[in-house]
Amino acid sequence: MAKKSNLQAKTKIIGPIINFLFPQSCFVCREPGKPICSECIKSFAPAKLRCLKCGRANPFGLYCKSCHSKSKANLVLAGFDYKNPITSLIHQFKYEDVTSLSDPFCDCLAALLSKIPDNLEYKICYIPLTLKKLKLRGYNQSKLLAEGIGQCLNVTVTGLLTRVEARESQVIAQSRKLRKTNIKGAFSIKSGAEIPQKVILLDDVITTGATVEEAVKVLKAAGVKEVIVLALALD
Ligand SMILES: [Zn+2]
Ligand SMILES: [Zn+2]
């Protein structure tokens, strides 16, 4: 026991010294400098954009004509294909407190958005976490991304959506079908929130698309005219 606490004490002292000597290095190749170096970022596979309803490939981030409806997003953009090393980086960003990854992720997503000509007319909002998850993690990774992109592009961030509590966690629900059912009614508009005409909705990873589809439905029902869904990765 004494040995263990001795080791912990040593780690506490050595940790900051290591950080001082090797301040920051790429999480993928360990090259000193940024949390993800430019060479590694270039090597990540870009997202294969698809219609979120039927799954058919759509490189423009649109729903198929037959799948689109007024309650759906106008555009779905994503940075990366959800494959390693992106999967592992997002896991660290989301669950292991590695919030320094927010900067390189935001740069990539801001670059995607800068191609949208009227991007300054949008407000950015994000998928809210349940209170339980927020307490457990201490931060909402999608909110961090929204704030970082807001700063990059000088676009306002708004906490437009809230989570309706007492729902079974998506992580617990294993099957895709069950997930879709569980997410129904999971979001509402924050009381007293001003409804923008155009919204960019941030999510970290899109898997089935059920979460963002539900959130977009709520935004559109509240009077938002245009919604661009922006995700870090598409599974
Ligand atoms: Zn690297
Ligand atoms: Zn479709």
PDB file of C-alpha atoms and ligand atoms in Angstrom:
ATOM      1  CA  MET A   1       0.000   0.000   0.000  1.00  0.00           C
ATOM      2  CA  ALA A   2       2.815   2.343   1.021  1.00  0.00           C
ATOM      3  CA  LYS A   3       4.609   1.380  -2.194  1.00  0.00           C
ATOM      4  CA  LYS A   4       1.564   2.268  -4.260  1.00  0.00           C
ATOM      5  CA  SER A   5       1.096   5.729  -2.733  1.00  0.00           C
ATOM      6  CA  ASN A   6       4.818   6.334  -3.125  1.00  0.00           C
ATOM      7  CA  LEU A   7       4.473   5.546  -6.827  1.00  0.00           C
ATOM      8  CA  GLN A   8       1.433   7.812  -7.108  1.00  0.00           C
ATOM      9  CA  ALA A   9       3.379  10.635  -5.446  1.00  0.00           C
ATOM     10  CA  LYS A  10       6.283  10.115  -7.867  1.00  0.00           C
ATOM     11  CA  THR A  11       3.918  10.118 -10.868  1.00  0.00           C
ATOM     12  CA  LYS A  12       2.388  13.365  -9.614  1.00  0.00           C
ATOM     13  CA  ILE A  13       5.818  14.982  -9.580  1.00  0.00           C
ATOM     14  CA  ILE A  14       7.139  13.401 -12.784  1.00  0.00           C
ATOM     15  CA  GLY A  15       3.946  14.062 -14.824  1.00  0.00           C
ATOM     16  CA  PRO A  16       4.325  17.868 -14.925  1.00  0.00           C
ATOM     17  CA  ILE A  17       8.090  17.550 -15.606  1.00  0.00           C
ATOM     18  CA  ILE A  18       7.385  15.320 -18.638  1.00  0.00           C
ATOM     19  CA  ASN A  19       4.736  17.782 -19.811  1.00  0.00           C
ATOM     20  CA  PHE A  20       7.273  20.596 -19.462  1.00  0.00           C
ATOM     21  CA  LEU A  21       9.999  18.742 -21.365  1.00  0.00           C
ATOM     22  CA  PHE A  22       7.660  17.379 -24.055  1.00  0.00           C
ATOM     23  CA  PRO A  23       4.894  19.955 -24.112  1.00  0.00           C
ATOM     24  CA  GLN A  24       2.633  18.631 -26.841  1.00  0.00           C
ATOM     25  CA  SER A  25       2.919  16.001 -29.500  1.00  0.00           C
ATOM     26  CA  CYS A  26       0.663  14.522 -32.167  1.00  0.00           C
ATOM     27  CA  PHE A  27      -1.648  11.907 -30.645  1.00  0.00           C
ATOM     28  CA  VAL A  28      -1.148   9.706 -33.715  1.00  0.00           C
ATOM     29  CA  CYS A  29       2.551   9.881 -34.714  1.00  0.00           C
ATOM     30  CA  ARG A  30       4.021  11.609 -31.601  1.00  0.00           C
ATOM     31  CA  GLU A  31       5.600  14.367 -33.693  1.00  0.00           C
ATOM     32  CA  PRO A  32       6.117  17.328 -31.309  1.00  0.00           C
ATOM     33  CA  GLY A  33       3.839  20.289 -31.937  1.00  0.00           C
ATOM     34  CA  LYS A  34       0.079  20.195 -32.390  1.00  0.00           C
ATOM     35  CA  PRO A  35      -2.286  17.565 -30.856  1.00  0.00           C
ATOM     36  CA  ILE A  36      -2.779  16.223 -34.403  1.00  0.00           C
ATOM     37  CA  CYS A  37      -0.070  17.155 -36.922  1.00  0.00           C
ATOM     38  CA  SER A  38      -0.997  18.341 -40.409  1.00  0.00           C
ATOM     39  CA  GLU A  39       0.426  15.186 -42.032  1.00  0.00           C
ATOM     40  CA  CYS A  40      -1.791  12.928 -39.897  1.00  0.00           C
ATOM     41  CA  ILE A  41      -4.881  15.069 -40.494  1.00  0.00           C
ATOM     42  CA  LYS A  42      -4.316  14.788 -44.249  1.00  0.00           C
ATOM     43  CA  SER A  43      -4.090  10.995 -43.946  1.00  0.00           C
ATOM     44  CA  PHE A  44      -7.524  10.534 -42.291  1.00  0.00           C
ATOM     45  CA  ALA A  45     -10.209   9.167 -44.598  1.00  0.00           C
ATOM     46  CA  PRO A  46     -12.894  11.759 -45.353  1.00  0.00           C
ATOM     47  CA  ALA A  47     -16.511  10.941 -44.466  1.00  0.00           C
ATOM     48  CA  LYS A  48     -18.474   9.025 -47.073  1.00  0.00           C
ATOM     49  CA  LEU A  49     -21.541  11.233 -47.182  1.00  0.00           C
ATOM     50  CA  ARG A  50     -24.864   9.461 -47.546  1.00  0.00           C
ATOM     51  CA  CYS A  51     -28.586  10.060 -47.369  1.00  0.00           C
ATOM     52  CA  LEU A  52     -29.390   9.563 -43.684  1.00  0.00           C
ATOM     53  CA  LYS A  53     -32.742   7.979 -44.424  1.00  0.00           C
ATOM     54  CA  CYS A  54     -31.931   5.229 -46.930  1.00  0.00           C
ATOM     55  CA  GLY A  55     -28.146   5.191 -46.596  1.00  0.00           C
ATOM     56  CA  ARG A  56     -27.514   5.638 -50.327  1.00  0.00           C
ATOM     57  CA  ALA A  57     -24.211   7.400 -51.053  1.00  0.00           C
ATOM     58  CA  ASN A  58     -24.568  11.114 -51.666  1.00  0.00           C
ATOM     59  CA  PRO A  59     -21.283  12.987 -51.972  1.00  0.00           C
ATOM     60  CA  PHE A  60     -23.083  16.336 -51.675  1.00  0.00           C
ATOM     61  CA  GLY A  61     -24.471  15.646 -48.200  1.00  0.00           C
ATOM     62  CA  LEU A  62     -28.077  15.684 -49.369  1.00  0.00           C
ATOM     63  CA  TYR A  63     -31.018  13.361 -48.816  1.00  0.00           C
ATOM     64  CA  CYS A  64     -32.306  11.635 -51.944  1.00  0.00           C
ATOM     65  CA  LYS A  65     -35.234  13.482 -53.498  1.00  0.00           C
ATOM     66  CA  SER A  66     -37.601  10.718 -52.439  1.00  0.00           C
ATOM     67  CA  CYS A  67     -36.226  10.631 -48.850  1.00  0.00           C
ATOM     68  CA  HIS A  68     -36.206  14.369 -48.216  1.00  0.00           C
ATOM     69  CA  SER A  69     -39.038  16.090 -46.391  1.00  0.00           C
ATOM     70  CA  LYS A  70     -39.519  19.448 -44.672  1.00  0.00           C
ATOM     71  CA  SER A  71     -38.654  17.983 -41.280  1.00  0.00           C
ATOM     72  CA  LYS A  72     -35.257  16.747 -42.495  1.00  0.00           C
ATOM     73  CA  ALA A  73     -31.888  18.526 -42.550  1.00  0.00           C
ATOM     74  CA  ASN A  74     -31.124  20.526 -45.687  1.00  0.00           C
ATOM     75  CA  LEU A  75     -27.535  19.357 -45.710  1.00  0.00           C
ATOM     76  CA  VAL A  76     -25.480  16.784 -43.817  1.00  0.00           C
ATOM     77  CA  LEU A  77     -21.737  17.367 -43.615  1.00  0.00           C
ATOM     78  CA  ALA A  78     -19.119  15.351 -41.769  1.00  0.00           C
ATOM     79  CA  GLY A  79     -15.364  15.527 -41.420  1.00  0.00           C
ATOM     80  CA  PHE A  80     -14.139  11.957 -41.313  1.00  0.00           C
ATOM     81  CA  ASP A  81     -14.982   8.347 -41.922  1.00  0.00           C
ATOM     82  CA  TYR A  82     -15.414   6.729 -38.491  1.00  0.00           C
ATOM     83  CA  LYS A  83     -12.377   4.444 -38.723  1.00  0.00           C
ATOM     84  CA  ASN A  84      -9.156   4.276 -36.741  1.00  0.00           C
ATOM     85  CA  PRO A  85      -7.255   6.376 -35.823  1.00  0.00           C
ATOM     86  CA  ILE A  86     -10.274   8.753 -35.861  1.00  0.00           C
ATOM     87  CA  THR A  87     -12.356   6.310 -33.780  1.00  0.00           C
ATOM     88  CA  SER A  88      -9.729   6.208 -31.067  1.00  0.00           C
ATOM     89  CA  LEU A  89      -9.105   9.973 -31.160  1.00  0.00           C
ATOM     90  CA  ILE A  90     -12.821  10.694 -30.806  1.00  0.00           C
ATOM     91  CA  HIS A  91     -13.031   8.224 -27.946  1.00  0.00           C
ATOM     92  CA  GLN A  92     -10.246  10.071 -26.127  1.00  0.00           C
ATOM     93  CA  PHE A  93     -11.868  13.422 -26.899  1.00  0.00           C
ATOM     94  CA  LYS A  94     -15.245  12.226 -25.673  1.00  0.00           C
ATOM     95  CA  TYR A  95     -14.525  10.032 -22.682  1.00  0.00           C
ATOM     96  CA  GLU A  96     -10.936  10.595 -21.582  1.00  0.00           C
ATOM     97  CA  ASP A  97     -10.790  14.346 -21.047  1.00  0.00           C
ATOM     98  CA  VAL A  98      -8.493  14.951 -24.033  1.00  0.00           C
ATOM     99  CA  THR A  99     -10.201  18.236 -24.842  1.00  0.00           C
ATOM    100  CA  SER A 100      -7.066  19.597 -26.566  1.00  0.00           C
ATOM    101  CA  LEU A 101      -8.225  17.585 -29.599  1.00  0.00           C
ATOM    102  CA  SER A 102     -11.060  20.077 -29.978  1.00  0.00           C
ATOM    103  CA  ASP A 103      -8.747  22.586 -31.751  1.00  0.00           C
ATOM    104  CA  PRO A 104      -7.636  20.430 -34.702  1.00  0.00           C
ATOM    105  CA  PHE A 105     -11.160  18.959 -35.034  1.00  0.00           C
ATOM    106  CA  CYS A 106     -12.673  22.464 -35.089  1.00  0.00           C
ATOM    107  CA  ASP A 107     -10.197  23.635 -37.735  1.00  0.00           C
ATOM    108  CA  CYS A 108     -11.297  20.788 -40.021  1.00  0.00           C
ATOM    109  CA  LEU A 109     -15.008  21.365 -39.460  1.00  0.00           C
ATOM    110  CA  ALA A 110     -14.673  25.141 -39.844  1.00  0.00           C
ATOM    111  CA  ALA A 111     -12.912  24.534 -43.174  1.00  0.00           C
ATOM    112  CA  LEU A 112     -15.909  22.428 -44.308  1.00  0.00           C
ATOM    113  CA  LEU A 113     -18.361  25.127 -43.265  1.00  0.00           C
ATOM    114  CA  SER A 114     -16.387  27.915 -44.867  1.00  0.00           C
ATOM    115  CA  LYS A 115     -17.427  26.425 -48.225  1.00  0.00           C
ATOM    116  CA  ILE A 116     -21.073  27.283 -47.418  1.00  0.00           C
ATOM    117  CA  PRO A 117     -21.497  30.774 -48.910  1.00  0.00           C
ATOM    118  CA  ASP A 118     -24.022  32.108 -46.372  1.00  0.00           C
ATOM    119  CA  ASN A 119     -22.426  30.464 -43.298  1.00  0.00           C
ATOM    120  CA  LEU A 120     -22.421  33.758 -41.345  1.00  0.00           C
ATOM    121  CA  GLU A 121     -26.231  33.782 -41.413  1.00  0.00           C
ATOM    122  CA  TYR A 122     -26.375  30.602 -39.332  1.00  0.00           C
ATOM    123  CA  LYS A 123     -26.375  30.092 -35.580  1.00  0.00           C
ATOM    124  CA  ILE A 124     -24.605  27.017 -34.231  1.00  0.00           C
ATOM    125  CA  CYS A 125     -26.284  24.676 -31.770  1.00  0.00           C
ATOM    126  CA  TYR A 126     -25.318  21.220 -30.585  1.00  0.00           C
ATOM    127  CA  ILE A 127     -26.781  17.894 -29.460  1.00  0.00           C
ATOM    128  CA  PRO A 128     -27.205  18.203 -25.680  1.00  0.00           C
ATOM    129  CA  LEU A 129     -26.176  15.390 -23.335  1.00  0.00           C
ATOM    130  CA  THR A 130     -28.405  13.956 -20.655  1.00  0.00           C
ATOM    131  CA  LEU A 131     -27.655  15.484 -17.228  1.00  0.00           C
ATOM    132  CA  LYS A 132     -26.350  12.121 -16.079  1.00  0.00           C
ATOM    133  CA  LYS A 133     -23.791  11.935 -18.899  1.00  0.00           C
ATOM    134  CA  LEU A 134     -22.833  15.573 -18.471  1.00  0.00           C
ATOM    135  CA  LYS A 135     -22.128  15.009 -14.781  1.00  0.00           C
ATOM    136  CA  LEU A 136     -20.144  11.872 -15.522  1.00  0.00           C
ATOM    137  CA  ARG A 137     -17.948  13.420 -18.248  1.00  0.00           C
ATOM    138  CA  GLY A 138     -17.867  16.995 -16.976  1.00  0.00           C
ATOM    139  CA  TYR A 139     -18.251  18.435 -20.482  1.00  0.00           C
ATOM    140  CA  ASN A 140     -20.244  18.031 -23.664  1.00  0.00           C
ATOM    141  CA  GLN A 141     -17.887  17.252 -26.549  1.00  0.00           C
ATOM    142  CA  SER A 142     -20.369  18.545 -29.167  1.00  0.00           C
ATOM    143  CA  LYS A 143     -20.676  21.841 -27.283  1.00  0.00           C
ATOM    144  CA  LEU A 144     -16.859  22.178 -27.267  1.00  0.00           C
ATOM    145  CA  LEU A 145     -16.847  21.657 -31.035  1.00  0.00           C
ATOM    146  CA  ALA A 146     -19.678  24.159 -31.528  1.00  0.00           C
ATOM    147  CA  GLU A 147     -17.858  26.792 -29.470  1.00  0.00           C
ATOM    148  CA  GLY A 148     -14.541  26.210 -31.248  1.00  0.00           C
ATOM    149  CA  ILE A 149     -16.140  26.487 -34.696  1.00  0.00           C
ATOM    150  CA  GLY A 150     -18.098  29.538 -33.547  1.00  0.00           C
ATOM    151  CA  GLN A 151     -14.802  31.203 -32.664  1.00  0.00           C
ATOM    152  CA  CYS A 152     -13.093  30.152 -35.907  1.00  0.00           C
ATOM    153  CA  LEU A 153     -15.858  31.488 -38.131  1.00  0.00           C
ATOM    154  CA  ASN A 154     -17.226  34.217 -35.863  1.00  0.00           C
ATOM    155  CA  VAL A 155     -20.650  32.567 -35.765  1.00  0.00           C
ATOM    156  CA  THR A 156     -22.903  32.714 -32.691  1.00  0.00           C
ATOM    157  CA  VAL A 157     -23.360  29.548 -30.611  1.00  0.00           C
ATOM    158  CA  THR A 158     -26.746  28.968 -29.005  1.00  0.00           C
ATOM    159  CA  GLY A 159     -27.846  26.243 -26.592  1.00  0.00           C
ATOM    160  CA  LEU A 160     -31.132  25.904 -28.414  1.00  0.00           C
ATOM    161  CA  LEU A 161     -31.941  22.306 -27.559  1.00  0.00           C
ATOM    162  CA  THR A 162     -32.385  20.603 -24.212  1.00  0.00           C
ATOM    163  CA  ARG A 163     -32.541  16.939 -23.435  1.00  0.00           C
ATOM    164  CA  VAL A 164     -35.748  15.477 -22.118  1.00  0.00           C
ATOM    165  CA  GLU A 165     -34.522  13.417 -19.170  1.00  0.00           C
ATOM    166  CA  ALA A 166     -35.384   9.916 -17.931  1.00  0.00           C
ATOM    167  CA  ARG A 167     -34.664   8.148 -21.201  1.00  0.00           C
ATOM    168  CA  GLU A 168     -32.812   4.953 -21.602  1.00  0.00           C
ATOM    169  CA  SER A 169     -29.254   5.672 -22.675  1.00  0.00           C
ATOM    170  CA  GLN A 170     -28.431   5.137 -26.347  1.00  0.00           C
ATOM    171  CA  VAL A 171     -25.314   3.274 -25.309  1.00  0.00           C
ATOM    172  CA  ILE A 172     -27.360   0.766 -23.319  1.00  0.00           C
ATOM    173  CA  ALA A 173     -29.793   0.250 -26.164  1.00  0.00           C
ATOM    174  CA  GLN A 174     -27.938  -2.184 -28.377  1.00  0.00           C
ATOM    175  CA  SER A 175     -29.949  -2.649 -31.529  1.00  0.00           C
ATOM    176  CA  ARG A 176     -30.250   0.086 -34.133  1.00  0.00           C
ATOM    177  CA  LYS A 177     -34.023  -0.315 -34.194  1.00  0.00           C
ATOM    178  CA  LEU A 178     -34.263   0.095 -30.425  1.00  0.00           C
ATOM    179  CA  ARG A 179     -32.035   3.176 -30.553  1.00  0.00           C
ATOM    180  CA  LYS A 180     -34.368   4.790 -33.067  1.00  0.00           C
ATOM    181  CA  THR A 181     -37.338   4.180 -30.793  1.00  0.00           C
ATOM    182  CA  ASN A 182     -35.547   5.443 -27.688  1.00  0.00           C
ATOM    183  CA  ILE A 183     -34.505   8.744 -29.162  1.00  0.00           C
ATOM    184  CA  LYS A 184     -38.088   9.773 -30.031  1.00  0.00           C
ATOM    185  CA  GLY A 185     -39.082  12.759 -27.890  1.00  0.00           C
ATOM    186  CA  ALA A 186     -35.550  13.115 -26.478  1.00  0.00           C
ATOM    187  CA  PHE A 187     -35.178  16.814 -27.343  1.00  0.00           C
ATOM    188  CA  SER A 188     -37.092  19.997 -26.784  1.00  0.00           C
ATOM    189  CA  ILE A 189     -36.451  23.688 -27.412  1.00  0.00           C
ATOM    190  CA  LYS A 190     -35.037  25.555 -24.404  1.00  0.00           C
ATOM    191  CA  SER A 191     -37.815  27.660 -22.931  1.00  0.00           C
ATOM    192  CA  GLY A 192     -37.643  31.290 -24.002  1.00  0.00           C
ATOM    193  CA  ALA A 193     -35.015  30.586 -26.687  1.00  0.00           C
ATOM    194  CA  GLU A 194     -35.077  32.808 -29.743  1.00  0.00           C
ATOM    195  CA  ILE A 195     -35.581  30.687 -32.871  1.00  0.00           C
ATOM    196  CA  PRO A 196     -33.060  31.456 -35.630  1.00  0.00           C
ATOM    197  CA  GLN A 197     -33.962  31.030 -39.316  1.00  0.00           C
ATOM    198  CA  LYS A 198     -30.821  29.019 -40.050  1.00  0.00           C
ATOM    199  CA  VAL A 199     -29.079  26.583 -37.739  1.00  0.00           C
ATOM    200  CA  ILE A 200     -25.958  24.463 -37.899  1.00  0.00           C
ATOM    201  CA  LEU A 201     -26.449  21.429 -35.660  1.00  0.00           C
ATOM    202  CA  LEU A 202     -23.281  19.894 -34.237  1.00  0.00           C
ATOM    203  CA  ASP A 203     -22.909  16.230 -33.336  1.00  0.00           C
ATOM    204  CA  ASP A 204     -19.735  14.241 -32.723  1.00  0.00           C
ATOM    205  CA  VAL A 205     -20.472  10.972 -34.546  1.00  0.00           C
ATOM    206  CA  ILE A 206     -23.462  10.060 -36.698  1.00  0.00           C
ATOM    207  CA  THR A 207     -24.210   6.346 -36.650  1.00  0.00           C
ATOM    208  CA  THR A 208     -27.824   5.562 -37.481  1.00  0.00           C
ATOM    209  CA  GLY A 209     -28.688   9.227 -37.946  1.00  0.00           C
ATOM    210  CA  ALA A 210     -31.640   8.794 -35.576  1.00  0.00           C
ATOM    211  CA  THR A 211     -30.349  11.318 -33.012  1.00  0.00           C
ATOM    212  CA  VAL A 212     -29.749  14.145 -35.449  1.00  0.00           C
ATOM    213  CA  GLU A 213     -32.947  13.391 -37.369  1.00  0.00           C
ATOM    214  CA  GLU A 214     -34.939  13.689 -34.154  1.00  0.00           C
ATOM    215  CA  ALA A 215     -33.158  16.929 -33.179  1.00  0.00           C
ATOM    216  CA  VAL A 216     -33.676  18.407 -36.660  1.00  0.00           C
ATOM    217  CA  LYS A 217     -37.377  17.508 -36.501  1.00  0.00           C
ATOM    218  CA  VAL A 218     -37.692  19.483 -33.248  1.00  0.00           C
ATOM    219  CA  LEU A 219     -35.787  22.474 -34.655  1.00  0.00           C
ATOM    220  CA  LYS A 220     -37.897  22.573 -37.809  1.00  0.00           C
ATOM    221  CA  ALA A 221     -41.160  22.183 -35.886  1.00  0.00           C
ATOM    222  CA  ALA A 222     -40.092  25.198 -33.795  1.00  0.00           C
ATOM    223  CA  GLY A 223     -39.743  27.316 -36.939  1.00  0.00           C
ATOM    224  CA  VAL A 224     -36.118  26.910 -38.072  1.00  0.00           C
ATOM    225  CA  LYS A 225     -36.115  27.063 -41.885  1.00  0.00           C
ATOM    226  CA  GLU A 226     -32.681  25.660 -42.771  1.00  0.00           C
ATOM    227  CA  VAL A 227     -30.632  23.120 -40.830  1.00  0.00           C
ATOM    228  CA  ILE A 228     -27.139  21.982 -41.707  1.00  0.00           C
ATOM    229  CA  VAL A 229     -26.070  18.944 -39.698  1.00  0.00           C
ATOM    230  CA  LEU A 230     -22.338  18.947 -39.073  1.00  0.00           C
ATOM    231  CA  ALA A 231     -20.620  15.953 -37.524  1.00  0.00           C
ATOM    232  CA  LEU A 232     -17.028  15.176 -36.786  1.00  0.00           C
ATOM    233  CA  ALA A 233     -17.376  11.668 -38.202  1.00  0.00           C
ATOM    234  CA  LEU A 234     -19.865   9.517 -40.052  1.00  0.00           C
ATOM    235  CA  ASP A 235     -20.056   5.821 -39.200  1.00  0.00           C
TER     236      ASP A 235
HETATM  237 ZN    ZN B   1       1.021  13.112 -36.576  1.00  0.00          ZN
HETATM  238 ZN    ZN B   2     -32.380   8.344 -49.407  1.00  0.00          ZN
END
